[in-house]
CSV table of C-alpha atoms in Angstrom, one decimal:
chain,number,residue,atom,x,y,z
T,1,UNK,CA,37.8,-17.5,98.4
T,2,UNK,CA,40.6,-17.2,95.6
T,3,UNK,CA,38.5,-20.6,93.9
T,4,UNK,CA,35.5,-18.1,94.0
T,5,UNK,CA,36.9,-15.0,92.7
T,6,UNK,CA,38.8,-17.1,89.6
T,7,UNK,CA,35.3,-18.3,89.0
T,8,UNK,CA,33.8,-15.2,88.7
T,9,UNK,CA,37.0,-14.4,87.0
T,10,UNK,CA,36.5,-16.8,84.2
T,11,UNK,CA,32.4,-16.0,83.8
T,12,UNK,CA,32.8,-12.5,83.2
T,13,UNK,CA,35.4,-13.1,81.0
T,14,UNK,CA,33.3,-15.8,78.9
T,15,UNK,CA,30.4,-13.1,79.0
T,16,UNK,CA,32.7,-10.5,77.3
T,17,UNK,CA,33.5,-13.0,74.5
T,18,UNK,CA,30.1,-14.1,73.9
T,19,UNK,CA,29.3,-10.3,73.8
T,20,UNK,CA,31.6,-9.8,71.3
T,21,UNK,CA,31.0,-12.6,69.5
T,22,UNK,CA,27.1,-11.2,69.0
T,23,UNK,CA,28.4,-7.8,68.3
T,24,UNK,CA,30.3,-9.2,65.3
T,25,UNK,CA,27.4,-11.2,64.0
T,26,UNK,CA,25.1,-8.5,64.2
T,27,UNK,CA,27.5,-6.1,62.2
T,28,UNK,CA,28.0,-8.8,60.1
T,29,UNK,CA,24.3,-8.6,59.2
T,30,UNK,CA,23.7,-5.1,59.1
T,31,UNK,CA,26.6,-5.3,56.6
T,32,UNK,CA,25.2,-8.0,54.6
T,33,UNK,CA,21.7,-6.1,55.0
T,34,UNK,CA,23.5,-2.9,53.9
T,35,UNK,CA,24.9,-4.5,50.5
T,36,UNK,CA,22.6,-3.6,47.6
T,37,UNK,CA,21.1,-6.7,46.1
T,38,UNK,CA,20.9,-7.9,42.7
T,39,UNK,CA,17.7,-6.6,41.5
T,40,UNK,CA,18.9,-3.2,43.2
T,41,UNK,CA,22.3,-3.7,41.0
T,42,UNK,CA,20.5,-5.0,37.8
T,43,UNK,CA,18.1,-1.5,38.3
T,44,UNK,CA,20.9,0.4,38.0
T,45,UNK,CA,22.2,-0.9,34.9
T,46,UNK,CA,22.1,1.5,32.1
T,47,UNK,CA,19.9,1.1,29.9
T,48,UNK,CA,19.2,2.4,26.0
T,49,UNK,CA,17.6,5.6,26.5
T,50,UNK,CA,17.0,5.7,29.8
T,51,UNK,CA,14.4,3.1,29.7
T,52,UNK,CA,13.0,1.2,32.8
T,53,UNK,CA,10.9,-0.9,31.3
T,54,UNK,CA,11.2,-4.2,28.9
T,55,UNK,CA,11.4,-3.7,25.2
T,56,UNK,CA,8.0,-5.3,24.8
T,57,UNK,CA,6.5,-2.3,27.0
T,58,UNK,CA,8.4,0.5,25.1
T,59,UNK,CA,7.2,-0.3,22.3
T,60,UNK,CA,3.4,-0.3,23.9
T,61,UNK,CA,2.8,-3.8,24.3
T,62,UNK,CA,0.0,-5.5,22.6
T,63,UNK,CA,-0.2,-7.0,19.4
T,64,UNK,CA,2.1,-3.9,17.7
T,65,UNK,CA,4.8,-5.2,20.0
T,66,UNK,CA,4.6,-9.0,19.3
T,67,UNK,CA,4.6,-8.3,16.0
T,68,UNK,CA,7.9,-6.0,16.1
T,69,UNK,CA,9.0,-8.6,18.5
T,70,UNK,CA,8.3,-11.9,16.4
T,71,UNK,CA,6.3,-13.1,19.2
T,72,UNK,CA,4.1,-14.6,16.8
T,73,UNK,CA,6.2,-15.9,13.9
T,74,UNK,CA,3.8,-16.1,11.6
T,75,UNK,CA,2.4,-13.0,12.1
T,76,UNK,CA,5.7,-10.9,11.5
T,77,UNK,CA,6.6,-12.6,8.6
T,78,UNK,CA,3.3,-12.3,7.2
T,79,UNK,CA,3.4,-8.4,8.0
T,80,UNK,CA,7.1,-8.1,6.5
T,81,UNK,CA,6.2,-10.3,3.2
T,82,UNK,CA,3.1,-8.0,2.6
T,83,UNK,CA,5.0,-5.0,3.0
T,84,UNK,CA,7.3,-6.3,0.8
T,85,UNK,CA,5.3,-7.2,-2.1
T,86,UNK,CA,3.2,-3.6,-1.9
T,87,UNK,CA,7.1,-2.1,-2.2
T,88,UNK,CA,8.3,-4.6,-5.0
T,89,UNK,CA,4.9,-3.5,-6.9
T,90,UNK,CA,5.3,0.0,-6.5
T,91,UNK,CA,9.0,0.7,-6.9
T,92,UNK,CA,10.1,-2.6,-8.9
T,93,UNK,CA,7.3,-2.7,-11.0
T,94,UNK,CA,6.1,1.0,-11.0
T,95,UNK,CA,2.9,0.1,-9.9
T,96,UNK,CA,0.8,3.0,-8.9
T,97,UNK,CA,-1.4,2.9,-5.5
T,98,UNK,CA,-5.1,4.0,-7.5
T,99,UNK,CA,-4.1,1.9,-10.2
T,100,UNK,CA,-3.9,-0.9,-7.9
T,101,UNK,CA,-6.8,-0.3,-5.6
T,102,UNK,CA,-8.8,0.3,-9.0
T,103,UNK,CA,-7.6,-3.2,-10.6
T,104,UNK,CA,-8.2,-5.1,-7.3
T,105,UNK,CA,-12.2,-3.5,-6.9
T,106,UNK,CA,-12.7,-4.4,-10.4
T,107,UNK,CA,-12.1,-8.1,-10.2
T,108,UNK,CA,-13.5,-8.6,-6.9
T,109,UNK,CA,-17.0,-7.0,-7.8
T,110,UNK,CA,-16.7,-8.6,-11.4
T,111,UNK,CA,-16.3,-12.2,-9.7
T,112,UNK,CA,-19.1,-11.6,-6.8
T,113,UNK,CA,-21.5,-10.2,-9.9
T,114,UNK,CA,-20.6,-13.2,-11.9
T,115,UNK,CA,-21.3,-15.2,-8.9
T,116,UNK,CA,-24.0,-14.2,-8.1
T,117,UNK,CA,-26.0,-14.4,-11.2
T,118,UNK,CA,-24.5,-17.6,-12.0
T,119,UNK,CA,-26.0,-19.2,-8.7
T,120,UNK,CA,-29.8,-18.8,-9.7
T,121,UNK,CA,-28.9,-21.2,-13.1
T,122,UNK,CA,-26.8,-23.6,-11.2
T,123,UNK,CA,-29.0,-24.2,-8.7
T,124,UNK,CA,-26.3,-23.2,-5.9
T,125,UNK,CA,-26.6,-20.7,-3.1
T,126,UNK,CA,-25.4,-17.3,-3.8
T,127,UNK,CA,-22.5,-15.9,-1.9
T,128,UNK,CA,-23.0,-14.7,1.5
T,129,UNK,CA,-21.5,-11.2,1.2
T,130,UNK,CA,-20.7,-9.7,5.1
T,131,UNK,CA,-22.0,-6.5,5.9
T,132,UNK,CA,-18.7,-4.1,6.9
T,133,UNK,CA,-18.8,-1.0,9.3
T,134,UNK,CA,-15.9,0.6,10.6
T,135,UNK,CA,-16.0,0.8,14.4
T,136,UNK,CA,-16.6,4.3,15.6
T,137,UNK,CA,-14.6,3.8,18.7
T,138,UNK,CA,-11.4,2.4,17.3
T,139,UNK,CA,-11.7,5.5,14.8
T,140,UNK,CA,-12.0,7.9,17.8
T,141,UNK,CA,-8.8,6.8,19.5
T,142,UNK,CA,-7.1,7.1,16.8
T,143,UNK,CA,-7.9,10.4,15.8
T,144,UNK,CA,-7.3,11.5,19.6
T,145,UNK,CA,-4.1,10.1,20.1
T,146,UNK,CA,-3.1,11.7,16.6
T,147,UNK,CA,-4.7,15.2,17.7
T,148,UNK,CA,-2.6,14.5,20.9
T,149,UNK,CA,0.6,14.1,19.1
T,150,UNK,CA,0.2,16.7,16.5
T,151,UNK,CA,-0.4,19.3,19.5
T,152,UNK,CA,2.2,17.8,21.3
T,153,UNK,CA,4.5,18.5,18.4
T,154,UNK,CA,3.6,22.0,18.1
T,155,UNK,CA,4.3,22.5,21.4
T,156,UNK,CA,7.9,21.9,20.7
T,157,UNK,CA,8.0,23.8,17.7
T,158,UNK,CA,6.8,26.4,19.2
T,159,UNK,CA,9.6,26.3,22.7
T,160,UNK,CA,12.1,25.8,19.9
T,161,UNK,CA,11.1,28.9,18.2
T,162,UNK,CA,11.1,31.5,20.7
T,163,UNK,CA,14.8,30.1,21.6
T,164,UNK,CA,14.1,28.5,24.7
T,165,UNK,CA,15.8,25.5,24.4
T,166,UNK,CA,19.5,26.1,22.4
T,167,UNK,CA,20.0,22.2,22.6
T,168,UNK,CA,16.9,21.0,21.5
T,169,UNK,CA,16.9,23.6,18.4
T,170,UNK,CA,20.2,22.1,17.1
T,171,UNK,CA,18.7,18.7,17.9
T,172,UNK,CA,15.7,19.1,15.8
T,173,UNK,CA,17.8,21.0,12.7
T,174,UNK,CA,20.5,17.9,12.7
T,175,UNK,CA,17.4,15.2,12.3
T,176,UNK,CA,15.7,17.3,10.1
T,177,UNK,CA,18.6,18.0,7.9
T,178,UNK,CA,19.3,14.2,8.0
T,179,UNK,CA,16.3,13.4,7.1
T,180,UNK,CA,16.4,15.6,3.9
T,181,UNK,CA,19.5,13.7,3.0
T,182,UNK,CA,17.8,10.0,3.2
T,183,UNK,CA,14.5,11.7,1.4
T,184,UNK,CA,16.8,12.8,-1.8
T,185,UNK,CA,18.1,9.6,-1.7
T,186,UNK,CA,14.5,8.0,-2.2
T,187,UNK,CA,10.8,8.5,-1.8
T,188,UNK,CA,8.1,8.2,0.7
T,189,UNK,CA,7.4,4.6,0.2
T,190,UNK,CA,10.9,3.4,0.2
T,191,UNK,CA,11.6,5.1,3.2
T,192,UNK,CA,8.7,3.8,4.7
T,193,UNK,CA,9.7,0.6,4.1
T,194,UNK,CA,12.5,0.5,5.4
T,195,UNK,CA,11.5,2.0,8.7
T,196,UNK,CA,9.0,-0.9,8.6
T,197,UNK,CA,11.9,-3.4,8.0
T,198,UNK,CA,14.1,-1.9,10.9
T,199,UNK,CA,11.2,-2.1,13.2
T,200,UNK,CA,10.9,-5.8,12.4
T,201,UNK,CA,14.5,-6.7,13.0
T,202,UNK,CA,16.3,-3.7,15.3
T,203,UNK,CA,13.8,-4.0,18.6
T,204,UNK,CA,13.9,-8.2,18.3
T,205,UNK,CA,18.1,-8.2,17.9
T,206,UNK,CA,18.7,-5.2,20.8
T,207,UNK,CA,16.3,-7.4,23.5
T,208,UNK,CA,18.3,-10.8,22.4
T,209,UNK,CA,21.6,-8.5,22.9
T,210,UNK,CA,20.7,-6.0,25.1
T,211,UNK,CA,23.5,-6.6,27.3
T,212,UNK,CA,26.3,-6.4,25.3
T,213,UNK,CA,24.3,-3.5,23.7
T,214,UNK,CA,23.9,-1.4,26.6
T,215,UNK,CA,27.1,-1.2,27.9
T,216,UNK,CA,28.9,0.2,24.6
T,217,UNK,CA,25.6,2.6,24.5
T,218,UNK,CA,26.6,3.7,27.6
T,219,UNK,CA,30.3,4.5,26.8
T,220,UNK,CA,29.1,6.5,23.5
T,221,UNK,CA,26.4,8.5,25.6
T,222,UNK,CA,29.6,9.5,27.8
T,223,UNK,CA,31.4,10.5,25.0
T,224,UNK,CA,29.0,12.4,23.4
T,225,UNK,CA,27.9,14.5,26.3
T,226,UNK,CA,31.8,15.1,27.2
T,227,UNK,CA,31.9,16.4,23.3
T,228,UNK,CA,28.9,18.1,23.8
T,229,UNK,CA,30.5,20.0,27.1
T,230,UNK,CA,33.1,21.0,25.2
T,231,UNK,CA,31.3,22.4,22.3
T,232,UNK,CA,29.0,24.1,24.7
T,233,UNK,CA,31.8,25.7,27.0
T,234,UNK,CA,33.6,27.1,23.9
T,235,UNK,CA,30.7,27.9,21.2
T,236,UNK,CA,27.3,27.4,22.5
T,237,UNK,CA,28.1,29.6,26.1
T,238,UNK,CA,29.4,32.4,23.7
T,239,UNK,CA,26.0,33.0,21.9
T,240,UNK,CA,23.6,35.6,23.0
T,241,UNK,CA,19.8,34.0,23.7
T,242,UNK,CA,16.5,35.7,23.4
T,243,UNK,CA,15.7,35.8,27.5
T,244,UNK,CA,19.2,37.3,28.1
T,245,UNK,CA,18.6,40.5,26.3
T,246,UNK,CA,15.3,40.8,27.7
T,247,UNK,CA,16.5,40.7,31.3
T,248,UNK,CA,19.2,43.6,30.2
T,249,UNK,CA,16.8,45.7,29.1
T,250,UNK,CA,14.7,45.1,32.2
């Protein structure tokens, strides 16, 4: 009898430790399950405002973007040495846009006339000159999405106006006052120009460095908003809004 109760003895006791022993594996995996994983981590990396997506899709993907983004090497550089030479012929050389597009028409036609006429005493084919027409549906979505940003703009003219939004006003006045700054400093074309240069070069070196980027964007977008909080609590908070007085004399 005392052989059979150690028995029994020793097999409950061997039960409890396997039961343990599953108890701490199967915490050990709801833990592990519990841990976020890397794409969950890598999601929650700031990113440069507030974006979700790659660079490529920001910038609305296409051919726009692999140009911006030297997928296409050839491409880019052809775009950027164009836009060069129209600058260096209109700001180095004082070259004038009608002037140009006047020159240009006026050798073209002269050659193709000259061509032309030429061909019946030669004995050689005359040139085969294509018959151009302008799409009417690339025309149309272009006009639409520019109807749909012009309204879109108004839109926010119009809530900055009436004083709805303090933050966005200042916004607006600061990037407008800025950009009166660079336009006094030179003209259309120039700055037009160089928004076409940083477009070439500032989306390609922010996706090569995006993670060493990122992280000191993040710490300035702290700082900012904790400068912004303080500005706000001690002079923004103190000035009377539009809606305010409205609900007072309500």
């Amino acid at each position: 009898m005392a052989e059979h109760e150690e028995k029994k003895h020793e097999e409950s006791l061997m039960d409890r430790i396997a039961e343990k022993i599953q108890a701490h594996d199967s915490s050990s995996s709801d833990s592990d399950n519990d841990k976020p994983s890397e794409s969950s981590i890598k999601a929650k990396v700031f990113r440069l405002f507030g974006r979700e997506k790659p660079v490529h899709h920001v910038l609305g993907g296409g051919k726009p973007a692999d140009i911006f983004l030297w997928r296409n090497k050839k491409i880019s550089a052809g775009a950027l040495g164009v836009a060069t030479v129209i600058w260096i012929l209109f700001e180095m050389l004082e070259y004038h846009l009608l002037t140009l597009v006047c020159h240009l028409l006026i050798l073209a036609l002269a050659l193709l006339f000259l061509w032309s006429n030429a061909a019946t005493f030669i004995n050689k084919s005359p040139p085969s000159i294509p018959e151009v027409q302008i799409p009417k549906d690339p025309v149309m979505e272009f006009a639409q999405a520019l109807w749909f940003e012009i309204n879109r703009a108004f839109a926010v003219l119009r809530d900055i106006a009436s004083g709805r939004d303090l933050k966005k006003f200042l916004s607006v006045i600061a990037g407008l006052w800025v950009l009166s700054i660079v336009g006094s400093w030179c003209n259309f074309l120039t700055l037009f120009y160089i928004v076409f240069v940083l477009l070439h070069t500032v989306p390609v070196l922010y996706e090569k460095y995006e993670d060493k980027v990122d992280p000191f964007a993040e710490k300035a977008m702290h700082e900012i908003k904790k400068q912004y909080a303080v500005f706000d609590a001690k002079v923004l908070s103190k000035i009377p809004r539009g809606p305010l007085k409205e609900k007072k004399k309500d």
